[in-house]
PDB file of C-alpha atoms in Angstrom:
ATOM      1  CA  UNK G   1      -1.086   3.265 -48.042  1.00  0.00           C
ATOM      2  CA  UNK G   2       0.155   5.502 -45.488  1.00  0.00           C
ATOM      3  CA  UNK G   3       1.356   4.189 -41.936  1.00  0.00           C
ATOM      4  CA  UNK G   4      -1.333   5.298 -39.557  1.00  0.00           C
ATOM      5  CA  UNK G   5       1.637   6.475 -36.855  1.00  0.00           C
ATOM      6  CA  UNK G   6       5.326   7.362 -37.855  1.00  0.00           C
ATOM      7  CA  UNK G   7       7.755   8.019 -35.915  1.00  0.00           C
ATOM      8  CA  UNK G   8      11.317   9.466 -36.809  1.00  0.00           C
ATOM      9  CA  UNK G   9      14.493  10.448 -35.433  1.00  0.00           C
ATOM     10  CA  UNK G  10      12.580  10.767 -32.245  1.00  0.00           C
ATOM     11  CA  UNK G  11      15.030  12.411 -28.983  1.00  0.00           C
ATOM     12  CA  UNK G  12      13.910  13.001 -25.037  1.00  0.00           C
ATOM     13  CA  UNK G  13      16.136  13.371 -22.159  1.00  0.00           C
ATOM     14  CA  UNK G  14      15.222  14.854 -18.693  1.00  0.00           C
ATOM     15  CA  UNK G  15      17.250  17.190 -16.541  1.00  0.00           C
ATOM     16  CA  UNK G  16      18.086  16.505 -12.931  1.00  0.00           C
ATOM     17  CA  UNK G  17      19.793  18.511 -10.972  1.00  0.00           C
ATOM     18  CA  UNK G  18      22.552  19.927 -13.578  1.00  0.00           C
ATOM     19  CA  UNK G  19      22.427  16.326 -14.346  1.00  0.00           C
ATOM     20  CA  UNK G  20      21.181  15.255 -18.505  1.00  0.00           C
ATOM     21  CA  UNK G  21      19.394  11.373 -18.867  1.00  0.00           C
ATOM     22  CA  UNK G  22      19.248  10.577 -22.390  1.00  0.00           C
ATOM     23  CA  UNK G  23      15.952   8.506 -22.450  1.00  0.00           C
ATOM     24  CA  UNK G  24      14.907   8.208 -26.129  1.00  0.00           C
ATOM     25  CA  UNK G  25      17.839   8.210 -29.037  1.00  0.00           C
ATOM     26  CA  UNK G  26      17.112   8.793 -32.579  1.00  0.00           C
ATOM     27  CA  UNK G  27      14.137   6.182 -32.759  1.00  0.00           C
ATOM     28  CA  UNK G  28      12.171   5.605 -35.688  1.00  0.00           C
ATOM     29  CA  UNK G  29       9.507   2.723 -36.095  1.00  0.00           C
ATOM     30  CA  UNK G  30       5.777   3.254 -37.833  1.00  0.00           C
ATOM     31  CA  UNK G  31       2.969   1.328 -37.511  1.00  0.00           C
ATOM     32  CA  UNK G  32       0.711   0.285 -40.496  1.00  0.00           C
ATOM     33  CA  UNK G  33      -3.373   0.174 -40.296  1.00  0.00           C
ATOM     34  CA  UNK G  34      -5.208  -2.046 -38.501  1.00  0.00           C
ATOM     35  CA  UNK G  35      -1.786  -3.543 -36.718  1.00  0.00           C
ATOM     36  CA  UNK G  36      -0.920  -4.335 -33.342  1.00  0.00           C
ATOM     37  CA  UNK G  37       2.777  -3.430 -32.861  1.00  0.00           C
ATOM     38  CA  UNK G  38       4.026  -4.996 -29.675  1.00  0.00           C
ATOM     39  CA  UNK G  39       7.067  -2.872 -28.312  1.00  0.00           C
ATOM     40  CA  UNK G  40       8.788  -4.968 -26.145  1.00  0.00           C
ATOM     41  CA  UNK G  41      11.823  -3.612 -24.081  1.00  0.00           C
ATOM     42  CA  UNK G  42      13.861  -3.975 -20.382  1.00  0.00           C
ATOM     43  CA  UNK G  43      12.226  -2.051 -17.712  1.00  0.00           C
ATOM     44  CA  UNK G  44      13.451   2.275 -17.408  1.00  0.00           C
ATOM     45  CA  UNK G  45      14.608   1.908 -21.175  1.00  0.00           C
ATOM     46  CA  UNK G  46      11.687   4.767 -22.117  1.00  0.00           C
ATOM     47  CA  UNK G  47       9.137   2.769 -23.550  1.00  0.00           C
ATOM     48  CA  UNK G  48       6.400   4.865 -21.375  1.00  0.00           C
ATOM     49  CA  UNK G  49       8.461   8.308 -22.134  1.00  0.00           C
ATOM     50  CA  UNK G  50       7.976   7.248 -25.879  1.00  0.00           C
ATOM     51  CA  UNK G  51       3.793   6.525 -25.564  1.00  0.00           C
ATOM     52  CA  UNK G  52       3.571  10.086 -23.429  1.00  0.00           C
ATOM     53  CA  UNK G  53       5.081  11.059 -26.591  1.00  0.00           C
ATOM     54  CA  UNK G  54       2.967   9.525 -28.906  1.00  0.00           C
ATOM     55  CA  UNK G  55       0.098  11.093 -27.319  1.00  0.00           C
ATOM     56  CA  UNK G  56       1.429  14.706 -27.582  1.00  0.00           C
ATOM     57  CA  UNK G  57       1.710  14.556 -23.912  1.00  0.00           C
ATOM     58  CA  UNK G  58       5.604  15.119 -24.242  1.00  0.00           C
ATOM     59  CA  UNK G  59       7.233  17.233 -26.996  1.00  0.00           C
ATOM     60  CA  UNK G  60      10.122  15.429 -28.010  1.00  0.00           C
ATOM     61  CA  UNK G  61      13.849  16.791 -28.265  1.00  0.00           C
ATOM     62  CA  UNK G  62      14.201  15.911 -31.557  1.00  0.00           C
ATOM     63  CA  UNK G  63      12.230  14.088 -33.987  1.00  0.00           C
ATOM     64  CA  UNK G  64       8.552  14.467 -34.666  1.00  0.00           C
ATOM     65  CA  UNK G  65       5.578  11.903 -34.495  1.00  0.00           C
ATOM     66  CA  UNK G  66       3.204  11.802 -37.499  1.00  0.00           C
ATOM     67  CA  UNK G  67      -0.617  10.056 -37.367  1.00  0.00           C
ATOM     68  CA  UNK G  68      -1.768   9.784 -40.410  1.00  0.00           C
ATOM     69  CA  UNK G  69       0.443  12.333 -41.853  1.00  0.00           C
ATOM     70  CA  UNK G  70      -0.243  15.054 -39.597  1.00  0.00           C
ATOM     71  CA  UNK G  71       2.548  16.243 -37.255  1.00  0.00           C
ATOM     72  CA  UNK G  72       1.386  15.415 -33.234  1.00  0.00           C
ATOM     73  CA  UNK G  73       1.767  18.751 -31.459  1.00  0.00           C
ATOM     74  CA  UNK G  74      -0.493  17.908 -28.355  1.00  0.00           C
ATOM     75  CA  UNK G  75      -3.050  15.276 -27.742  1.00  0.00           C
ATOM     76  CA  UNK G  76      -4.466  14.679 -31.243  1.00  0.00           C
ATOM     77  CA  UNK G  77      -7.936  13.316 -32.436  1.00  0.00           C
ATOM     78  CA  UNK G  78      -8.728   9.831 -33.222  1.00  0.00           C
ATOM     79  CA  UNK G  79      -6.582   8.486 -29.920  1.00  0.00           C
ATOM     80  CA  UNK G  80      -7.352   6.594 -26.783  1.00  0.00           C
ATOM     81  CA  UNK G  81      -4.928   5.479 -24.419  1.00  0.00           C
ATOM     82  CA  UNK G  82      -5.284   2.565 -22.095  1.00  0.00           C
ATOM     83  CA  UNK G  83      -2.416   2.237 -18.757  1.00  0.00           C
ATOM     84  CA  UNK G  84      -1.758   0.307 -16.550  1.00  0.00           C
ATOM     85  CA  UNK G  85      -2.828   1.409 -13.168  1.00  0.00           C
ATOM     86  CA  UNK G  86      -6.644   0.947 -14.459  1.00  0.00           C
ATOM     87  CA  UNK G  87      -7.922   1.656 -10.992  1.00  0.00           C
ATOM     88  CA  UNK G  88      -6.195   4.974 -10.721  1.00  0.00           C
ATOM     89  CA  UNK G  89      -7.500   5.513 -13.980  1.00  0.00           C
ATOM     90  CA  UNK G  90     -10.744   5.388 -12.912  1.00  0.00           C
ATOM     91  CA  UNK G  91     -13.436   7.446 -10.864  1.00  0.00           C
ATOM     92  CA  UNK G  92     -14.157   5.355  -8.011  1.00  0.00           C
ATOM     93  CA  UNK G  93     -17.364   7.486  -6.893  1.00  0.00           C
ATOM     94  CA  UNK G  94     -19.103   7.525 -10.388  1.00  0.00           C
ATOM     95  CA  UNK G  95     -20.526   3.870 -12.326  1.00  0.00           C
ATOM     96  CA  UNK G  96     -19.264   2.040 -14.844  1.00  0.00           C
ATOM     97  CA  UNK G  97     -20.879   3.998 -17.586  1.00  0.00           C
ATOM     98  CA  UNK G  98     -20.303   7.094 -16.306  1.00  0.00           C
ATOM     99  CA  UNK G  99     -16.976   6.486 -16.414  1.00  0.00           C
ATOM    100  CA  UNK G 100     -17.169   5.503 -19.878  1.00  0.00           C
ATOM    101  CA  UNK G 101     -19.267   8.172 -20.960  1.00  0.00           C
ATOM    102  CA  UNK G 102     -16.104  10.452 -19.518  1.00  0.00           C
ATOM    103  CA  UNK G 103     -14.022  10.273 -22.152  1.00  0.00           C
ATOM    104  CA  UNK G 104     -16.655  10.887 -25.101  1.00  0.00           C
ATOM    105  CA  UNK G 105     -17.001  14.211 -26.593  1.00  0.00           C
ATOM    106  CA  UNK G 106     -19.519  16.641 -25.521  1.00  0.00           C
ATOM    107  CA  UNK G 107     -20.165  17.693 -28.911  1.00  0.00           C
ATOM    108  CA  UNK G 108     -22.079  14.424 -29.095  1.00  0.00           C
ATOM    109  CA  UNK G 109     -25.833  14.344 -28.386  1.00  0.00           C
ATOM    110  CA  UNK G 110     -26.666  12.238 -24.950  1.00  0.00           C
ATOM    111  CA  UNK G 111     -28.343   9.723 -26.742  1.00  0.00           C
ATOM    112  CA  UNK G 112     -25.405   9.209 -29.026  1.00  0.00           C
ATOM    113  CA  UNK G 113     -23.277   9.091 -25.951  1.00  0.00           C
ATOM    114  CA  UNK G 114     -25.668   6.508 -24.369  1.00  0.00           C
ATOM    115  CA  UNK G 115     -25.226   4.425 -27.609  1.00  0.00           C
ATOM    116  CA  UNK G 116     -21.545   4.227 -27.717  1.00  0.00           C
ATOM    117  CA  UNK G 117     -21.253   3.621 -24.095  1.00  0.00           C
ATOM    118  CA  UNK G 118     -24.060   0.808 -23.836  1.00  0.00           C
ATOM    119  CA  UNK G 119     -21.966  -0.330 -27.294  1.00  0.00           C
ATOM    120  CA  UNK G 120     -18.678  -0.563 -25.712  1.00  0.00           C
ATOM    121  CA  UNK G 121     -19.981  -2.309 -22.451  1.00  0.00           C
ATOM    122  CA  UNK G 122     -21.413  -5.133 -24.577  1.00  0.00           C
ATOM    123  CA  UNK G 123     -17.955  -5.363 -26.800  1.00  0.00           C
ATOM    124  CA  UNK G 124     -16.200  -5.867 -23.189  1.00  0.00           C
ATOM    125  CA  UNK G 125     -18.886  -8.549 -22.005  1.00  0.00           C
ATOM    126  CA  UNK G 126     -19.700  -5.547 -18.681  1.00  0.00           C
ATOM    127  CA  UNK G 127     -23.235  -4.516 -20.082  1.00  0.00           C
ATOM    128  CA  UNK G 128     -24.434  -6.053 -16.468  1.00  0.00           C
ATOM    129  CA  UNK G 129     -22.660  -3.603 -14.705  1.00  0.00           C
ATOM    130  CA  UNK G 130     -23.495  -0.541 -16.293  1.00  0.00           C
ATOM    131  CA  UNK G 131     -24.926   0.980 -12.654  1.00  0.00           C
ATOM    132  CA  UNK G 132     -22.218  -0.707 -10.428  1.00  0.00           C
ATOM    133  CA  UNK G 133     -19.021   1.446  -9.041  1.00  0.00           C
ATOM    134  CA  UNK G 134     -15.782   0.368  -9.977  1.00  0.00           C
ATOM    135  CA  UNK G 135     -14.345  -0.613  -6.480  1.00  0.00           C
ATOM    136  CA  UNK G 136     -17.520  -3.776  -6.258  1.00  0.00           C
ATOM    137  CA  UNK G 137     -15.731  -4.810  -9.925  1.00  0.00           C
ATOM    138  CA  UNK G 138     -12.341  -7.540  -9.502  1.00  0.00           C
ATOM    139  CA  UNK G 139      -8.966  -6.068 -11.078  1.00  0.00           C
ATOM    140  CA  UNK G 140      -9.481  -7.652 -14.755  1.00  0.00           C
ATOM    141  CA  UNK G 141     -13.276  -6.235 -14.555  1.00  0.00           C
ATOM    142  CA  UNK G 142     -11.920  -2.959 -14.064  1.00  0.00           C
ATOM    143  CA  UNK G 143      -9.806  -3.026 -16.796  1.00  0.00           C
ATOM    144  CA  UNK G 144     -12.460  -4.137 -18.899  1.00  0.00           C
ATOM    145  CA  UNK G 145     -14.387  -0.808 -18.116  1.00  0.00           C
ATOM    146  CA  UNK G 146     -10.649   1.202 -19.094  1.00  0.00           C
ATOM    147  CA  UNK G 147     -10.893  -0.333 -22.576  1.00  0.00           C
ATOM    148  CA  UNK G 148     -14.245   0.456 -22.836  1.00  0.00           C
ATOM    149  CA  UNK G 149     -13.844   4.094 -22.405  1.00  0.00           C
ATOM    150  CA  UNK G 150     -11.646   3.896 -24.714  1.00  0.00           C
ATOM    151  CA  UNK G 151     -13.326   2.029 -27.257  1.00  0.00           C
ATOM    152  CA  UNK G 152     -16.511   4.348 -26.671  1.00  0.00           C
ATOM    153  CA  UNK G 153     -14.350   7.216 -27.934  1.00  0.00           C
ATOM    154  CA  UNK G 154     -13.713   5.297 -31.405  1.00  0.00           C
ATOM    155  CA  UNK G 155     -10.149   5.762 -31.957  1.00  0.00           C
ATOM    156  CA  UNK G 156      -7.844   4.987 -34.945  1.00  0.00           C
ATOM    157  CA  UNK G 157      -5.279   4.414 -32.312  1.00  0.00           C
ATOM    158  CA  UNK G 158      -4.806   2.846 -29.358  1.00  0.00           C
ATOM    159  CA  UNK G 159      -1.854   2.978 -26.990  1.00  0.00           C
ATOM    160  CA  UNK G 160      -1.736   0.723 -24.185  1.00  0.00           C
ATOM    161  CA  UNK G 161       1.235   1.090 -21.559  1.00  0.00           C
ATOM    162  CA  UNK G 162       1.747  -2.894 -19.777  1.00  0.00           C
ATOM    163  CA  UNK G 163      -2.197  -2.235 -19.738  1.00  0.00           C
ATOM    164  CA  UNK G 164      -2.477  -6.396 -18.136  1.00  0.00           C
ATOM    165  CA  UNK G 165       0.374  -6.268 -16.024  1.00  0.00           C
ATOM    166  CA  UNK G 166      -1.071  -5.753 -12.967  1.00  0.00           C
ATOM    167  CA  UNK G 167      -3.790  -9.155 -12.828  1.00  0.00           C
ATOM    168  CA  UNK G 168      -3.451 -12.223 -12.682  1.00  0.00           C
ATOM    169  CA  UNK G 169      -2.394 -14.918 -15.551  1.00  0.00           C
ATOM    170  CA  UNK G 170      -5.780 -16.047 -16.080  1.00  0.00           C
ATOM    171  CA  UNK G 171      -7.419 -12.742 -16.436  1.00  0.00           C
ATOM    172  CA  UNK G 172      -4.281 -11.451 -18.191  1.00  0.00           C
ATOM    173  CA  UNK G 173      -5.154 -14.207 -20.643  1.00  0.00           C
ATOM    174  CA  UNK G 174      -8.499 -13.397 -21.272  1.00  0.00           C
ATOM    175  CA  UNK G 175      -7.891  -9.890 -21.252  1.00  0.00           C
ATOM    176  CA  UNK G 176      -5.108 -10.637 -24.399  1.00  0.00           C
ATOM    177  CA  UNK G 177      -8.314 -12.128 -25.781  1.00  0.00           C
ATOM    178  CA  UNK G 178     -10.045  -9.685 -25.417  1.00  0.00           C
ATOM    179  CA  UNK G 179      -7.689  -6.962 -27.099  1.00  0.00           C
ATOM    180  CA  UNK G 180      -7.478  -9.289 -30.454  1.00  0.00           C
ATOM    181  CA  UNK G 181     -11.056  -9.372 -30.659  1.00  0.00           C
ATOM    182  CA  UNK G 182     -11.651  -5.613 -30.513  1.00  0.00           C
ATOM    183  CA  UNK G 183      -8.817  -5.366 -32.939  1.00  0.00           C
ATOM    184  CA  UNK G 184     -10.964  -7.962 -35.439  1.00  0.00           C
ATOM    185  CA  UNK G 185     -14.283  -6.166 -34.619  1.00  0.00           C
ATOM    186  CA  UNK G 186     -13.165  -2.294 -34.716  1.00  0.00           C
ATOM    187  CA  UNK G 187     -10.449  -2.217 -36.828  1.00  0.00           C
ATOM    188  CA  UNK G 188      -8.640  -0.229 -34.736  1.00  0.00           C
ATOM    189  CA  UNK G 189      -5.024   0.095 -34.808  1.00  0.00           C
ATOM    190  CA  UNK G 190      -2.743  -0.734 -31.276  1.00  0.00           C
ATOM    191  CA  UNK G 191       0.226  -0.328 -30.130  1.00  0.00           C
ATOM    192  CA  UNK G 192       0.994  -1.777 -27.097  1.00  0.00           C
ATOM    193  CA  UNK G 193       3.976  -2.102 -24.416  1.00  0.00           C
ATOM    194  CA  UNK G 194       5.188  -4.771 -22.858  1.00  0.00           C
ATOM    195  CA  UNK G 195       8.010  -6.428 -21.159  1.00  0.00           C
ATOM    196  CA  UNK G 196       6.811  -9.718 -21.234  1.00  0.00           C
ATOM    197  CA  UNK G 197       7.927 -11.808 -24.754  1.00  0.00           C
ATOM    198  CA  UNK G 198       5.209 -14.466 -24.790  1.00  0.00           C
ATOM    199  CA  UNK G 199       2.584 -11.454 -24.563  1.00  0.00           C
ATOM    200  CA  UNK G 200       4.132  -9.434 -27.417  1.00  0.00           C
ATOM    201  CA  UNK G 201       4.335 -12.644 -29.775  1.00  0.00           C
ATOM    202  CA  UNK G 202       1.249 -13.715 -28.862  1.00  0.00           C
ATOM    203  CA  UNK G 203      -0.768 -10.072 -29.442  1.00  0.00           C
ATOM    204  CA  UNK G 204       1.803  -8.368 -32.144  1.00  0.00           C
ATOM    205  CA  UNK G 205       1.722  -8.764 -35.429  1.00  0.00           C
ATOM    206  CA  UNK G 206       4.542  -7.459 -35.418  1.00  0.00           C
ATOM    207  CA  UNK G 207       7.193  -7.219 -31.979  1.00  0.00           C
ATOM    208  CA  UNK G 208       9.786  -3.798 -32.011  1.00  0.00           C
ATOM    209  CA  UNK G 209      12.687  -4.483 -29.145  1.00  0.00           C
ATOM    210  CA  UNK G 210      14.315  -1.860 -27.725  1.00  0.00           C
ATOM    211  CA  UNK G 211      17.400  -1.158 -26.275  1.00  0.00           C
ATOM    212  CA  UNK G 212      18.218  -0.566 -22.485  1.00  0.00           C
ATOM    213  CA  UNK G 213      18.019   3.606 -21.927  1.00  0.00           C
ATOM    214  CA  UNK G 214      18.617   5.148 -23.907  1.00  0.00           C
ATOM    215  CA  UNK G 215      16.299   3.272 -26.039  1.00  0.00           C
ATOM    216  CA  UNK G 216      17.235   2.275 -29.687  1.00  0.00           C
ATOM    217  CA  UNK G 217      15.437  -0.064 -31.974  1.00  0.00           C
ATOM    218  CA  UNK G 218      17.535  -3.484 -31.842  1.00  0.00           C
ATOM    219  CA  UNK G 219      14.736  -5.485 -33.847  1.00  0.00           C
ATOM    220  CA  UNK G 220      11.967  -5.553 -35.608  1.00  0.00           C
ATOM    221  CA  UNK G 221      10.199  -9.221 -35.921  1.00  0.00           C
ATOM    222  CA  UNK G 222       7.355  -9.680 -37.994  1.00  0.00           C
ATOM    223  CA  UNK G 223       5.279 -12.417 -36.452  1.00  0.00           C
ATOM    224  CA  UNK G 224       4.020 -14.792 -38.870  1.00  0.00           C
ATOM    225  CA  UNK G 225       1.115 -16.192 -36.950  1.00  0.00           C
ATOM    226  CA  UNK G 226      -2.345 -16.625 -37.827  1.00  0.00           C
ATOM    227  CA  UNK G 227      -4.491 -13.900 -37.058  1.00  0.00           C
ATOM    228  CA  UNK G 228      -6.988 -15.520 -35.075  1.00  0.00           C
ATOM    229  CA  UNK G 229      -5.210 -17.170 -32.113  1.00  0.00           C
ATOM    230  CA  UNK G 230      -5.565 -19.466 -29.015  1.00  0.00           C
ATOM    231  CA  UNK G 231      -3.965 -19.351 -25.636  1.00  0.00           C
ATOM    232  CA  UNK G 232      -2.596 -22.837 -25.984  1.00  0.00           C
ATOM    233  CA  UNK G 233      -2.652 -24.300 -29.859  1.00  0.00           C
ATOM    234  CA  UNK G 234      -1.124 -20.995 -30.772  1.00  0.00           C
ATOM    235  CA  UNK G 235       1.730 -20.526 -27.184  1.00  0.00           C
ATOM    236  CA  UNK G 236       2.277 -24.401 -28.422  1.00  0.00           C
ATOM    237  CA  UNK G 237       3.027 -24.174 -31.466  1.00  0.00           C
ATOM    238  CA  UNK G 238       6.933 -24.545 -32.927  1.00  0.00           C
ATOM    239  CA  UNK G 239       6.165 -20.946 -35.074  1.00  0.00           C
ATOM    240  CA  UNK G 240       5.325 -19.416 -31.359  1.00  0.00           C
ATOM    241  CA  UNK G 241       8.651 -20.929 -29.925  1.00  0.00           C
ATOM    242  CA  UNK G 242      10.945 -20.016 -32.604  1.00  0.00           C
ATOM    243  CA  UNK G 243       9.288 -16.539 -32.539  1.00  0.00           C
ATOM    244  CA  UNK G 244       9.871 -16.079 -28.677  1.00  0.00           C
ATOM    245  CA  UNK G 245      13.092 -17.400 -28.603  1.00  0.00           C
ATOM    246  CA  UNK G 246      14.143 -14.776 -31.146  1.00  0.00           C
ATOM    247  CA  UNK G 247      12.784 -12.373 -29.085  1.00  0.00           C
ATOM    248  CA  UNK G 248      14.415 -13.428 -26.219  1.00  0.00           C
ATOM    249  CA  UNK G 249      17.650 -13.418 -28.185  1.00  0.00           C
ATOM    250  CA  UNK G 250      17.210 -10.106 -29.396  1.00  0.00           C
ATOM    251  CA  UNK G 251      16.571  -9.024 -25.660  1.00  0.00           C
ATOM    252  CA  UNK G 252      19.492 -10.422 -24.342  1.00  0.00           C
ATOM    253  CA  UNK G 253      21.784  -9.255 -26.862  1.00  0.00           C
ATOM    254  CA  UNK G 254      20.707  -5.637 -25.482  1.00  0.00           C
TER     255      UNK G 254
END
């Protein structure tokens, strides 16, 4: 089987006043169907440059991105992307399934719309707050209604930029939960960035680190836990240790 995303040789550097940053540097990494691929890297080393990328948002130097086999030239089908700054993300004057409904295709009837949004809603645990506005919603409950747009659209591929970096460590906990569970109940393949080790050993199935910019794969770990995990029989366990402390190693070698 084909990787669902592959990426090769990939090159980006910005210009600044006569000035060249070399941001990305002949990285290559795929990602296999139905995976979550944790990329895990120091902060400015281009792991946000290389999702814009991944989206078609930013044509890269040199290199190409393939989903499933077809070269990414702009944004392609089949893709949803999730960020971090959820409430910027969001339209603060419109409700919660309005601003699901967004993102879906107007090609679809409005009672298929209806369907996938009231669908996505439940799959988040929001189908209470289908009428409220965003801003009456807390930080994690906002984030919620982000994945549910997303969800709604029915990707093959989601891309999440530090999408639960910005709540707190019990919401960010549930909110982890909440990402394996879609993964198990819509087969949908994620990568996700992070700069946090327990999160990407925790999620990944499998954990990419990256150098400091300009970013170059330093390791890939394949993480040889269960599937179906548990914020504290699964962070306490001595395969969960020895995976985050080779992690960390790899990090800190960087």
């Amino acid at each position: 089987m084909k990787p669902m995303l592959e990426v090769t040789d990939l090159a980006v550097s910005y210009g600044d006043g006569g000035r060249t940053t070399t941001v990305l540097d002949g990285l290559s990494l795929t990602v296999g169907t139905d995976e979550v691929l944790c990329l895990l890297g120091p902060s400015g080393c281009g792991k946000s440059t290389l999702l814009r990328c991944l989206a078609g948002l930013r044509r890269p130097d040199r290199g190409e991105v393939r989903l499933r086999g077809e070269v990414v030239d702009g944004v392609p089908e089949g893709l949803a992307v999730v960020f971090q700054d959820y409430g910027r993300s969001l339209m603060p004057w419109a409700s919660v399934a309005r601003n699901v409904d967004f993102g879906l295709s107007r090609a679809l009837d409005r009672a298929e719309r209806r369907a996938r949004t009231d669908e996505a809603l439940a799959a988040v645990g929001l189908a209470d707050v289908a009428r409220q506005r965003p801003g009456r919603l807390s930080g994690g409950m906002q984030q919620r209604v982000a994945i549910a747009r997303a969800l709604a659209a029915r990707p093959t591929l989601l891309l999440m930029d530090e999408p639960f970096a910005s709540v707190d460590a019990l919401t960010r906990a549930d909110l982890e939960d909440l990402l394996l569970r879609v993964r198990r109940d819509y087969g949908v393949t994620v990568l996700l960035v992070t700069h946090d080790i327990d999160e990407s050993v925790y999620l990944g199935d499998r954990v990419v680190v990256l150098s400091p910019r300009p970013a170059r794969l330093v390791a890939d770990l394949a993480v040889d836990l269960p599937r179906e995990r548990d914020q504290i029989a699964t962070r306490g366990s001595d395969a969960f240790v020895r995976l985050r402390t080779l992690a960390a190693e790899h990090l800190r070698a960087t």
